[in-house]
GROMACS .gro file of N, CA and C in nm:
model
  501
    1MET      N    1   6.264  14.566 -10.727
    1MET     CA    2   6.371  14.582 -10.799
    1MET      C    3   6.528  14.595 -10.713
    2GLU      N    4   6.551  14.642 -10.597
    2GLU     CA    5   6.663  14.655 -10.511
    2GLU      C    6   6.576  14.610 -10.387
    3LYS      N    7   6.692  14.588 -10.290
    3LYS     CA    8   6.626  14.530 -10.153
    3LYS      C    9   6.749  14.568 -10.046
    4MET      N   10   6.682  14.634  -9.987
    4MET     CA   11   6.756  14.651  -9.840
    4MET      C   12   6.654  14.615  -9.731
    5SER      N   13   6.754  14.592  -9.607
    5SER     CA   14   6.664  14.557  -9.475
    5SER      C   15   6.689  14.602  -9.371
    6TYR      N   16   6.613  14.570  -9.265
    6TYR     CA   17   6.698  14.639  -9.134
    6TYR      C   18   6.794  14.532  -9.089
    7ASN      N   19   6.927  14.586  -9.001
    7ASN     CA   20   6.981  14.445  -8.991
    7ASN      C   21   7.082  14.528  -8.879
    8PRO      N   22   7.067  14.559  -8.789
    8PRO     CA   23   7.139  14.635  -8.656
    8PRO      C   24   7.303  14.581  -8.668
    9THR      N   25   7.316  14.505  -8.714
    9THR     CA   26   7.481  14.440  -8.706
    9THR      C   27   7.508  14.432  -8.824
   10ALA      N   28   7.491  14.437  -8.949
   10ALA     CA   29   7.563  14.442  -9.092
   10ALA      C   30   7.593  14.545  -9.099
   11ASN      N   31   7.523  14.658  -9.031
   11ASN     CA   32   7.591  14.791  -9.038
   11ASN      C   33   7.603  14.910  -8.924
   12PRO      N   34   7.634  14.867  -8.826
   12PRO     CA   35   7.625  14.954  -8.676
   12PRO      C   36   7.587  15.142  -8.702
   13PHE      N   37   7.610  15.169  -8.835
   13PHE     CA   38   7.621  15.280  -8.836
   13PHE      C   39   7.456  15.310  -8.886
   14LEU      N   40   7.403  15.287  -8.993
   14LEU     CA   41   7.234  15.281  -9.040
   14LEU      C   42   7.219  15.182  -9.046
   15ARG      N   43   7.262  15.088  -8.950
   15ARG     CA   44   7.160  14.941  -8.913
   15ARG      C   45   7.095  14.871  -9.010
   16THR      N   46   7.136  14.888  -9.132
   16THR     CA   47   7.031  14.862  -9.271
   16THR      C   48   7.176  14.776  -9.361
   17SER      N   49   7.087  14.639  -9.449
   17SER     CA   50   7.155  14.552  -9.513
   17SER      C   51   7.113  14.603  -9.640
   18ILE      N   52   7.229  14.610  -9.710
   18ILE     CA   53   7.240  14.587  -9.817
   18ILE      C   54   7.230  14.482  -9.901
   19ASP      N   55   7.078  14.431  -9.975
   19ASP     CA   56   7.079  14.298  -9.983
   19ASP      C   57   7.131  14.269 -10.147
   20TYR      N   58   7.029  14.385 -10.156
   20TYR     CA   59   7.042  14.315 -10.328
   20TYR      C   60   7.083  14.509 -10.441
   21VAL      N   61   7.128  14.542 -10.429
   21VAL     CA   62   7.170  14.681 -10.497
   21VAL      C   63   7.227  14.678 -10.651
   22PRO      N   64   7.223  14.586 -10.733
   22PRO     CA   65   7.261  14.597 -10.842
   22PRO      C   66   7.276  14.710 -10.949
   23PHE      N   67   7.185  14.792 -10.917
   23PHE     CA   68   7.154  14.916 -11.049
   23PHE      C   69   7.216  15.038 -10.965
   24THR      N   70   7.173  15.086 -10.842
   24THR     CA   71   7.238  15.166 -10.769
   24THR      C   72   7.380  15.200 -10.683
   25HIS      N   73   7.415  15.079 -10.671
   25HIS     CA   74   7.515  15.081 -10.574
   25HIS      C   75   7.652  14.976 -10.649
   26SER      N   76   7.648  14.924 -10.742
   26SER     CA   77   7.776  14.868 -10.784
   26SER      C   78   7.837  14.983 -10.887
   27LEU      N   79   7.985  14.886 -10.883
   27LEU     CA   80   8.094  14.992 -10.960
   27LEU      C   81   8.036  15.017 -11.113
   28SER      N   82   7.998  14.872 -11.165
   28SER     CA   83   7.983  14.844 -11.295
   28SER      C   84   7.858  14.941 -11.352
   29SER      N   85   7.767  14.986 -11.244
   29SER     CA   86   7.637  15.094 -11.278
   29SER      C   87   7.635  15.216 -11.268
   30SER      N   88   7.734  15.218 -11.182
   30SER     CA   89   7.854  15.376 -11.137
   30SER      C   90   7.873  15.401 -11.295
   31LEU      N   91   7.949  15.318 -11.315
   31LEU     CA   92   8.062  15.354 -11.460
   31LEU      C   93   7.957  15.372 -11.593
   32VAL      N   94   7.815  15.280 -11.588
   32VAL     CA   95   7.745  15.297 -11.705
   32VAL      C   96   7.654  15.399 -11.686
   33ILE      N   97   7.640  15.471 -11.554
   33ILE     CA   98   7.531  15.577 -11.540
   33ILE      C   99   7.634  15.710 -11.545
   34ALA      N  100   7.791  15.716 -11.523
   34ALA     CA  101   7.881  15.775 -11.548
   34ALA      C  102   7.862  15.831 -11.702
   35LEU      N  103   7.883  15.730 -11.820
   35LEU     CA  104   7.874  15.698 -11.941
   35LEU      C  105   7.760  15.834 -12.046
   36ILE      N  106   7.628  15.784 -11.944
   36ILE     CA  107   7.511  15.824 -11.989
   36ILE      C  108   7.525  15.978 -11.911
   37VAL      N  109   7.560  16.028 -11.786
   37VAL     CA  110   7.588  16.159 -11.773
   37VAL      C  111   7.669  16.235 -11.870
   38PHE      N  112   7.780  16.181 -11.890
   38PHE     CA  113   7.896  16.244 -11.955
   38PHE      C  114   7.824  16.274 -12.110
   39LEU      N  115   7.746  16.182 -12.210
   39LEU     CA  116   7.684  16.206 -12.309
   39LEU      C  117   7.577  16.295 -12.282
   40VAL      N  118   7.474  16.283 -12.215
   40VAL     CA  119   7.373  16.400 -12.198
   40VAL      C  120   7.448  16.548 -12.168
   41ILE      N  121   7.560  16.527 -12.058
   41ILE     CA  122   7.550  16.654 -12.005
   41ILE      C  123   7.677  16.749 -12.179
   42TRP      N  124   7.717  16.653 -12.224
   42TRP     CA  125   7.811  16.704 -12.322
   42TRP      C  126   7.712  16.747 -12.452
   43LYS      N  127   7.630  16.673 -12.466
   43LYS     CA  128   7.522  16.723 -12.553
   43LYS      C  129   7.418  16.815 -12.534
   44LEU      N  130   7.418  16.846 -12.399
   44LEU     CA  131   7.345  16.962 -12.327
   44LEU      C  132   7.423  17.082 -12.304
   45LYS      N  133   7.517  17.058 -12.251
   45LYS     CA  134   7.619  17.197 -12.229
   45LYS      C  135   7.759  17.135 -12.264
   46ASN      N  136   7.824  17.116 -12.226
   46ASN     CA  137   7.987  17.067 -12.320
   46ASN      C  138   8.046  16.991 -12.226
   47LYS      N  139   8.154  16.943 -12.284
   47LYS     CA  140   8.213  16.823 -12.266
   47LYS      C  141   8.304  16.814 -12.120
   48THR      N  142   8.349  16.991 -12.155
   48THR     CA  143   8.381  16.960 -11.995
   48THR      C  144   8.294  16.961 -11.856
   49TRP      N  145   8.176  17.000 -11.872
   49TRP     CA  146   8.086  16.970 -11.766
   49TRP      C  147   8.068  16.866 -11.765
   50GLY      N  148   8.064  16.737 -11.890
   50GLY     CA  149   8.011  16.613 -11.867
   50GLY      C  150   8.143  16.543 -11.808
   51ILE      N  151   8.251  16.581 -11.807
   51ILE     CA  152   8.360  16.511 -11.747
   51ILE      C  153   8.332  16.518 -11.632
   52ALA      N  154   8.336  16.690 -11.578
   52ALA     CA  155   8.280  16.697 -11.407
   52ALA      C  156   8.212  16.600 -11.357
   53LEU      N  157   8.098  16.641 -11.418
   53LEU     CA  158   7.989  16.539 -11.369
   53LEU      C  159   8.005  16.398 -11.334
   54SER      N  160   8.046  16.327 -11.462
   54SER     CA  161   8.072  16.173 -11.513
   54SER      C  162   8.169  16.135 -11.335
   55ILE      N  163   8.296  16.262 -11.360
   55ILE     CA  164   8.402  16.185 -11.190
   55ILE      C  165   8.313  16.180 -11.074
   56GLY      N  166   8.207  16.301 -11.041
   56GLY     CA  167   8.148  16.279 -10.957
   56GLY      C  168   8.099  16.184 -10.930
   57VAL      N  169   7.961  16.130 -11.034
   57VAL     CA  170   7.888  16.017 -11.029
   57VAL      C  171   7.960  15.895 -10.998
   58VAL      N  172   8.109  15.893 -11.101
   58VAL     CA  173   8.245  15.746 -11.014
   58VAL      C  174   8.293  15.751 -10.895
   59SER      N  175   8.298  15.897 -10.869
   59SER     CA  176   8.368  15.934 -10.697
   59SER      C  177   8.279  15.869 -10.589
   60HIS      N  178   8.160  15.933 -10.619
   60HIS     CA  179   8.037  15.843 -10.544
   60HIS      C  180   8.032  15.746 -10.503
   61TRP      N  181   8.074  15.648 -10.595
   61TRP     CA  182   8.115  15.505 -10.540
   61TRP      C  183   8.215  15.446 -10.445
   62PHE      N  184   8.339  15.522 -10.482
   62PHE     CA  185   8.424  15.521 -10.415
   62PHE      C  186   8.439  15.573 -10.286
   63ILE      N  187   8.382  15.683 -10.262
   63ILE     CA  188   8.359  15.739 -10.135
   63ILE      C  189   8.250  15.604 -10.027
   64ASP      N  190   8.184  15.564 -10.104
   64ASP     CA  191   8.072  15.466 -10.043
   64ASP      C  192   8.187  15.338  -9.988
   65PHE      N  193   8.276  15.299 -10.110
   65PHE     CA  194   8.381  15.197 -10.076
   65PHE      C  195   8.455  15.197  -9.966
   66THR      N  196   8.475  15.319  -9.961
   66THR     CA  197   8.533  15.338  -9.806
   66THR      C  198   8.455  15.352  -9.657
   67ALA      N  199   8.380  15.371  -9.688
   67ALA     CA  200   8.234  15.379  -9.565
   67ALA      C  201   8.159  15.268  -9.554
   68HIS      N  202   8.143  15.173  -9.635
   68HIS     CA  203   8.017  15.062  -9.666
   68HIS      C  204   8.111  14.962  -9.627
   69THR      N  205   8.039  14.836  -9.502
   69THR     CA  206   8.089  14.744  -9.507
   69THR      C  207   8.075  14.632  -9.620
   70PRO      N  208   8.135  14.546  -9.653
   70PRO     CA  209   8.131  14.473  -9.773
   70PRO      C  210   8.019  14.394  -9.824
   71ASP      N  211   7.939  14.582  -9.904
   71ASP     CA  212   7.817  14.521  -9.936
   71ASP      C  213   7.794  14.588 -10.092
   72LEU      N  214   7.890  14.637 -10.131
   72LEU     CA  215   7.887  14.701 -10.287
   72LEU      C  216   7.912  14.583 -10.390
   73PRO      N  217   7.841  14.584 -10.472
   73PRO     CA  218   7.841  14.472 -10.589
   73PRO      C  219   7.950  14.571 -10.694
   74LEU      N  220   8.088  14.481 -10.733
   74LEU     CA  221   8.148  14.530 -10.782
   74LEU      C  222   8.105  14.514 -10.951
   75LEU      N  223   8.042  14.425 -11.020
   75LEU     CA  224   7.965  14.351 -11.142
   75LEU      C  225   7.845  14.372 -11.052
   76PHE      N  226   7.732  14.452 -11.140
   76PHE     CA  227   7.607  14.458 -11.099
   76PHE      C  228   7.609  14.375 -10.957
   77ASN      N  229   7.567  14.204 -10.942
   77ASN     CA  230   7.530  14.154 -10.793
   77ASN      C  231   7.646  14.059 -10.792
   78SER      N  232   7.761  14.100 -10.844
   78SER     CA  233   7.817  13.966 -10.798
   78SER      C  234   7.946  14.040 -10.680
   79TYR      N  235   8.084  13.968 -10.700
   79TYR     CA  236   8.136  13.974 -10.532
   79TYR      C  237   8.102  14.135 -10.476
   80LYS      N  238   8.133  14.149 -10.377
   80LYS     CA  239   8.045  14.255 -10.276
   80LYS      C  240   8.192  14.294 -10.211
   81VAL      N  241   8.229  14.438 -10.199
   81VAL     CA  242   8.326  14.535 -10.137
   81VAL      C  243   8.334  14.601 -10.056
   82GLY      N  244   8.385  14.675  -9.941
   82GLY     CA  245   8.335  14.803  -9.852
   82GLY      C  246   8.493  14.763  -9.783
   83LEU      N  247   8.530  14.889  -9.735
   83LEU     CA  248   8.605  14.902  -9.595
   83LEU      C  249   8.577  14.899  -9.515
   84GLY      N  250   8.439  14.924  -9.478
   84GLY     CA  251   8.392  14.930  -9.359
   84GLY      C  252   8.369  15.008  -9.201
   85LEU      N  253   8.380  15.169  -9.286
   85LEU     CA  254   8.425  15.275  -9.192
   85LEU      C  255   8.309  15.282  -9.098
   86TRP      N  256   8.146  15.257  -9.164
   86TRP     CA  257   8.071  15.219  -9.100
   86TRP      C  258   8.078  15.161  -8.934
   87ASN      N  259   8.144  15.018  -8.952
   87ASN     CA  260   8.142  15.006  -8.830
   87ASN      C  261   8.178  15.061  -8.675
   88TYR      N  262   8.277  15.167  -8.727
   88TYR     CA  263   8.307  15.304  -8.651
   88TYR      C  264   8.212  15.399  -8.666
   89PRO      N  265   8.045  15.423  -8.566
   89PRO     CA  266   7.985  15.539  -8.627
   89PRO      C  267   8.044  15.648  -8.572
   90TRP      N  268   8.124  15.650  -8.503
   90TRP     CA  269   8.124  15.821  -8.482
   90TRP      C  270   8.225  15.855  -8.510
   91ILE      N  271   8.338  15.790  -8.550
   91ILE     CA  272   8.465  15.841  -8.685
   91ILE      C  273   8.361  15.836  -8.808
   92ALA      N  274   8.283  15.762  -8.851
   92ALA     CA  275   8.201  15.779  -8.976
   92ALA      C  276   8.104  15.890  -8.979
   93PHE      N  277   8.060  15.916  -8.854
   93PHE     CA  278   7.967  16.044  -8.876
   93PHE      C  279   8.046  16.168  -8.839
   94SER      N  280   8.163  16.162  -8.766
   94SER     CA  281   8.221  16.288  -8.780
   94SER      C  282   8.314  16.307  -8.943
   95LEU      N  283   8.356  16.235  -8.981
   95LEU     CA  284   8.410  16.214  -9.115
   95LEU      C  285   8.345  16.287  -9.209
   96GLU      N  286   8.185  16.238  -9.216
   96GLU     CA  287   8.111  16.304  -9.270
   96GLU      C  288   8.048  16.440  -9.292
   97ILE      N  289   8.022  16.442  -9.153
   97ILE     CA  290   8.008  16.634  -9.103
   97ILE      C  291   8.116  16.697  -9.177
   98GLY      N  292   8.239  16.630  -9.140
   98GLY     CA  293   8.338  16.718  -9.202
   98GLY      C  294   8.360  16.785  -9.322
   99PHE      N  295   8.299  16.683  -9.398
   99PHE     CA  296   8.306  16.638  -9.601
   99PHE      C  297   8.182  16.737  -9.553
  100PHE      N  298   8.101  16.749  -9.501
  100PHE     CA  299   7.947  16.854  -9.577
  100PHE      C  300   8.041  16.952  -9.533
  101LEU      N  301   8.099  17.000  -9.436
  101LEU     CA  302   8.171  17.109  -9.465
  101LEU      C  303   8.234  17.164  -9.460
  102GLY      N  304   8.349  17.108  -9.538
  102GLY     CA  305   8.425  17.122  -9.625
  102GLY      C  306   8.401  17.122  -9.784
  103ALA      N  307   8.303  17.047  -9.826
  103ALA     CA  308   8.243  17.035  -9.950
  103ALA      C  309   8.164  17.213  -9.971
  104GLY      N  310   8.097  17.286  -9.841
  104GLY     CA  311   7.998  17.347  -9.847
  104GLY      C  312   8.109  17.472  -9.842
  105TYR      N  313   8.229  17.499  -9.809
  105TYR     CA  314   8.332  17.556  -9.763
  105TYR      C  315   8.385  17.585  -9.924
  106TYR      N  316   8.432  17.472  -9.959
  106TYR     CA  317   8.438  17.462 -10.115
  106TYR      C  318   8.376  17.561 -10.213
  107LEU      N  319   8.244  17.482 -10.237
  107LEU     CA  320   8.180  17.548 -10.313
  107LEU      C  321   8.102  17.707 -10.328
  108TYR      N  322   8.109  17.745 -10.194
  108TYR     CA  323   8.054  17.870 -10.171
  108TYR      C  324   8.151  17.977 -10.107
  109ARG      N  325   8.274  17.920 -10.128
  109ARG     CA  326   8.402  18.034 -10.078
  109ARG      C  327   8.413  18.173 -10.126
  110ASP      N  328   8.337  18.168 -10.240
  110ASP     CA  329   8.319  18.307 -10.326
  110ASP      C  330   8.217  18.353 -10.347
  111ALA      N  331   8.106  18.286 -10.270
  111ALA     CA  332   7.954  18.347 -10.259
  111ALA      C  333   7.978  18.488 -10.229
  112GLU      N  334   7.874  18.569 -10.301
  112GLU     CA  335   7.845  18.686 -10.259
  112GLU      C  336   7.755  18.656 -10.142
  113ASN      N  337   7.627  18.613 -10.140
  113ASN     CA  338   7.591  18.603 -10.005
  113ASN      C  339   7.587  18.473  -9.962
  114LEU      N  340   7.591  18.459  -9.832
  114LEU     CA  341   7.630  18.310  -9.800
  114LEU      C  342   7.529  18.270  -9.717
  115LYS      N  343   7.409  18.335  -9.679
  115LYS     CA  344   7.256  18.312  -9.617
  115LYS      C  345   7.225  18.164  -9.668
  116ARG      N  346   7.186  18.183  -9.822
  116ARG     CA  347   7.143  18.007  -9.830
  116ARG      C  348   7.252  17.902  -9.850
  117PRO      N  349   7.368  17.940  -9.858
  117PRO     CA  350   7.437  17.797  -9.844
  117PRO      C  351   7.461  17.777  -9.675
  118ILE      N  352   7.452  17.866  -9.621
  118ILE     CA  353   7.470  17.820  -9.517
  118ILE      C  354   7.330  17.758  -9.457
  119ILE      N  355   7.222  17.795  -9.458
  119ILE     CA  356   7.094  17.743  -9.497
  119ILE      C  357   7.120  17.600  -9.466
  120LEU      N  358   7.169  17.577  -9.661
  120LEU     CA  359   7.192  17.418  -9.715
  120LEU      C  360   7.282  17.372  -9.609
  121ILE      N  361   7.367  17.401  -9.583
  121ILE     CA  362   7.461  17.308  -9.457
  121ILE      C  363   7.390  17.273  -9.371
  122ALA      N  364   7.309  17.343  -9.318
  122ALA     CA  365   7.255  17.338  -9.192
  122ALA      C  366   7.148  17.242  -9.143
  123LEU      N  367   7.091  17.247  -9.285
  123LEU     CA  368   7.002  17.104  -9.272
  123LEU      C  369   7.035  17.016  -9.325
  124LEU      N  370   7.137  16.999  -9.407
  124LEU     CA  371   7.221  16.877  -9.434
  124LEU      C  372   7.258  16.793  -9.309
  125VAL      N  373   7.356  16.909  -9.215
  125VAL     CA  374   7.359  16.832  -9.107
  125VAL      C  375   7.224  16.824  -8.973
  126LEU      N  376   7.111  16.885  -8.962
  126LEU     CA  377   7.060  16.846  -8.928
  126LEU      C  378   6.952  16.740  -8.965
  127LEU      N  379   6.952  16.714  -9.145
  127LEU     CA  380   6.890  16.535  -9.130
  127LEU      C  381   6.962  16.482  -9.176
  128TYR      N  382   7.101  16.484  -9.149
  128TYR     CA  383   7.211  16.351  -9.115
  128TYR      C  384   7.222  16.307  -8.982
  129THR      N  385   7.187  16.371  -8.847
  129THR     CA  386   7.246  16.389  -8.755
  129THR      C  387   7.155  16.278  -8.660
  130PRO      N  388   7.054  16.256  -8.731
  130PRO     CA  389   6.938  16.141  -8.626
  130PRO      C  390   6.963  16.041  -8.644
  131THR      N  391   7.086  16.020  -8.761
  131THR     CA  392   7.139  15.893  -8.808
  131THR      C  393   7.179  15.815  -8.664
  132MET      N  394   7.269  15.909  -8.627
  132MET     CA  395   7.339  15.888  -8.459
  132MET      C  396   7.278  15.830  -8.337
  133PHE      N  397   7.144  15.915  -8.397
  133PHE     CA  398   7.123  15.927  -8.223
  133PHE      C  399   6.956  15.853  -8.238
  134ALA      N  400   6.921  15.799  -8.352
  134ALA     CA  401   6.813  15.729  -8.414
  134ALA      C  402   6.789  15.599  -8.271
  135PRO      N  403   6.667  15.598  -8.196
  135PRO     CA  404   6.637  15.486  -8.126
  135PRO      C  405   6.707  15.292  -8.224
  136GLU      N  406   6.672  15.207  -8.134
  136GLU     CA  407   6.707  15.100  -8.174
  136GLU      C  408   6.546  15.092  -8.187
  137GLY      N  409   6.546  14.979  -8.297
  137GLY     CA  410   6.389  14.909  -8.297
  137GLY      C  411   6.423  14.886  -8.439
  138GLU      N  412   6.316  14.839  -8.532
  138GLU     CA  413   6.293  14.824  -8.666
  138GLU      C  414   6.213  14.919  -8.658
  139MET      N  415   6.217  14.962  -8.799
  139MET     CA  416   6.129  15.053  -8.879
  139MET      C  417   6.056  14.982  -8.966
  140PRO      N  418   5.891  15.033  -8.970
  140PRO     CA  419   5.822  14.923  -9.088
  140PRO      C  420   5.919  14.983  -9.237
  141VAL      N  421   5.879  14.933  -9.315
  141VAL     CA  422   5.957  14.939  -9.436
  141VAL      C  423   5.914  15.051  -9.503
  142ALA      N  424   5.783  15.067  -9.517
  142ALA     CA  425   5.735  15.193  -9.574
  142ALA      C  426   5.762  15.306  -9.511
  143VAL      N  427   5.751  15.320  -9.381
  143VAL     CA  428   5.768  15.419  -9.331
  143VAL      C  429   5.913  15.472  -9.331
  144PHE      N  430   5.934  15.372  -9.340
  144PHE     CA  431   6.114  15.392  -9.335
  144PHE      C  432   6.160  15.480  -9.503
  145SER      N  433   6.072  15.392  -9.617
  145SER     CA  434   6.085  15.447  -9.723
  145SER      C  435   6.013  15.592  -9.766
  146ILE      N  436   5.918  15.614  -9.712
  146ILE     CA  437   5.849  15.719  -9.716
  146ILE      C  438   5.951  15.843  -9.683
  147VAL      N  439   6.010  15.861  -9.520
  147VAL     CA  440   6.054  15.930  -9.489
  147VAL      C  441   6.216  15.941  -9.545
  148SER      N  442   6.247  15.832  -9.594
  148SER     CA  443   6.428  15.860  -9.694
  148SER      C  444   6.370  15.973  -9.783
  149LEU      N  445   6.310  15.910  -9.895
  149LEU     CA  446   6.255  15.978 -10.021
  149LEU      C  447   6.192  16.107  -9.943
  150SER      N  448   6.144  16.131  -9.888
  150SER     CA  449   6.092  16.264  -9.858
  150SER      C  450   6.248  16.382  -9.789
  151LEU      N  451   6.299  16.286  -9.704
  151LEU     CA  452   6.453  16.367  -9.676
  151LEU      C  453   6.518  16.450  -9.806
  152TYR      N  454   6.497  16.276  -9.923
  152TYR     CA  455   6.596  16.328 -10.033
  152TYR      C  456   6.552  16.457 -10.098
  153PHE      N  457   6.437  16.467 -10.092
  153PHE     CA  458   6.306  16.550 -10.164
  153PHE      C  459   6.311  16.684 -10.129
  154ILE      N  460   6.306  16.712  -9.957
  154ILE     CA  461   6.326  16.799  -9.889
  154ILE      C  462   6.468  16.889  -9.913
  155PHE      N  463   6.568  16.788  -9.906
  155PHE     CA  464   6.739  16.803  -9.942
  155PHE      C  465   6.757  16.873 -10.078
  156ALA      N  466   6.705  16.813 -10.211
  156ALA     CA  467   6.674  16.877 -10.303
  156ALA      C  468   6.656  16.982 -10.332
  157ALA      N  469   6.577  16.990 -10.292
  157ALA     CA  470   6.455  17.139 -10.284
  157ALA      C  471   6.522  17.246 -10.246
  158PHE      N  472   6.587  17.190 -10.161
  158PHE     CA  473   6.674  17.347 -10.059
  158PHE      C  474   6.805  17.329 -10.132
  159ALA      N  475   6.833  17.259 -10.194
  159ALA     CA  476   6.973  17.248 -10.290
  159ALA      C  477   6.937  17.337 -10.417
  160TRP      N  478   6.838  17.317 -10.445
  160TRP     CA  479   6.789  17.375 -10.617
  160TRP      C  480   6.736  17.514 -10.557
  161TRP      N  481   6.694  17.585 -10.441
  161TRP     CA  482   6.701  17.701 -10.415
  161TRP      C  483   6.833  17.791 -10.330
  162THR      N  484   6.880  17.740 -10.316
  162THR     CA  485   7.003  17.774 -10.264
  162THR      C  486   7.098  17.816 -10.419
  163GLU      N  487   7.120  17.727 -10.483
  163GLU     CA  488   7.175  17.775 -10.627
  163GLU      C  489   7.105  17.844 -10.750
  164ARG      N  490   6.965  17.896 -10.712
  164ARG     CA  491   6.905  17.908 -10.771
  164ARG      C  492   6.943  18.081 -10.778
  165LYS      N  493   6.960  18.131 -10.673
  165LYS     CA  494   7.007  18.263 -10.644
  165LYS      C  495   7.169  18.255 -10.680
  166GLN      N  496   7.219  18.166 -10.701
  166GLN     CA  497   7.362  18.163 -10.726
  166GLN      C  498   7.428  18.229 -10.826
  167ASN      N  499   7.361  18.140 -10.918
  167ASN     CA  500   7.404  18.123 -11.034
  167ASN      C  501   7.318  18.282 -11.155
   0.00000   0.00000   0.00000
């Protein structure tokens, strides 16, 4: 359905090339997904939450736009853009860690118990840090896919664990 490949020169930060991602990384898809999120959340919760989450969906594309090399499609798989912050790995890494810490502070600044949020943010930083220090070399696609999906699952589980006690 979509395709990424190992390419250390296309993206020095993640050493991958986004070859075909019209559904998960195009601006047009972000807008469609944001509309779906808005409609579902509006019906399940309320309009304000629908708007807030839709803005979150679309803002992700604009954050990606600053970091990605020109590999983000505008209209499904058409003209591709990206400002290329990933061409400067240490700057990109530092800004992303700063973003994690800043977002964590913003989201949990009024929390009564900071133990779980601190564990969540520390885990996120811990899972993200190896991207800077991983050895060069191509990882088999199956291994890369399993590792990536496992890390996403672990982070989602910890985010759920953190939030279930906050609300």
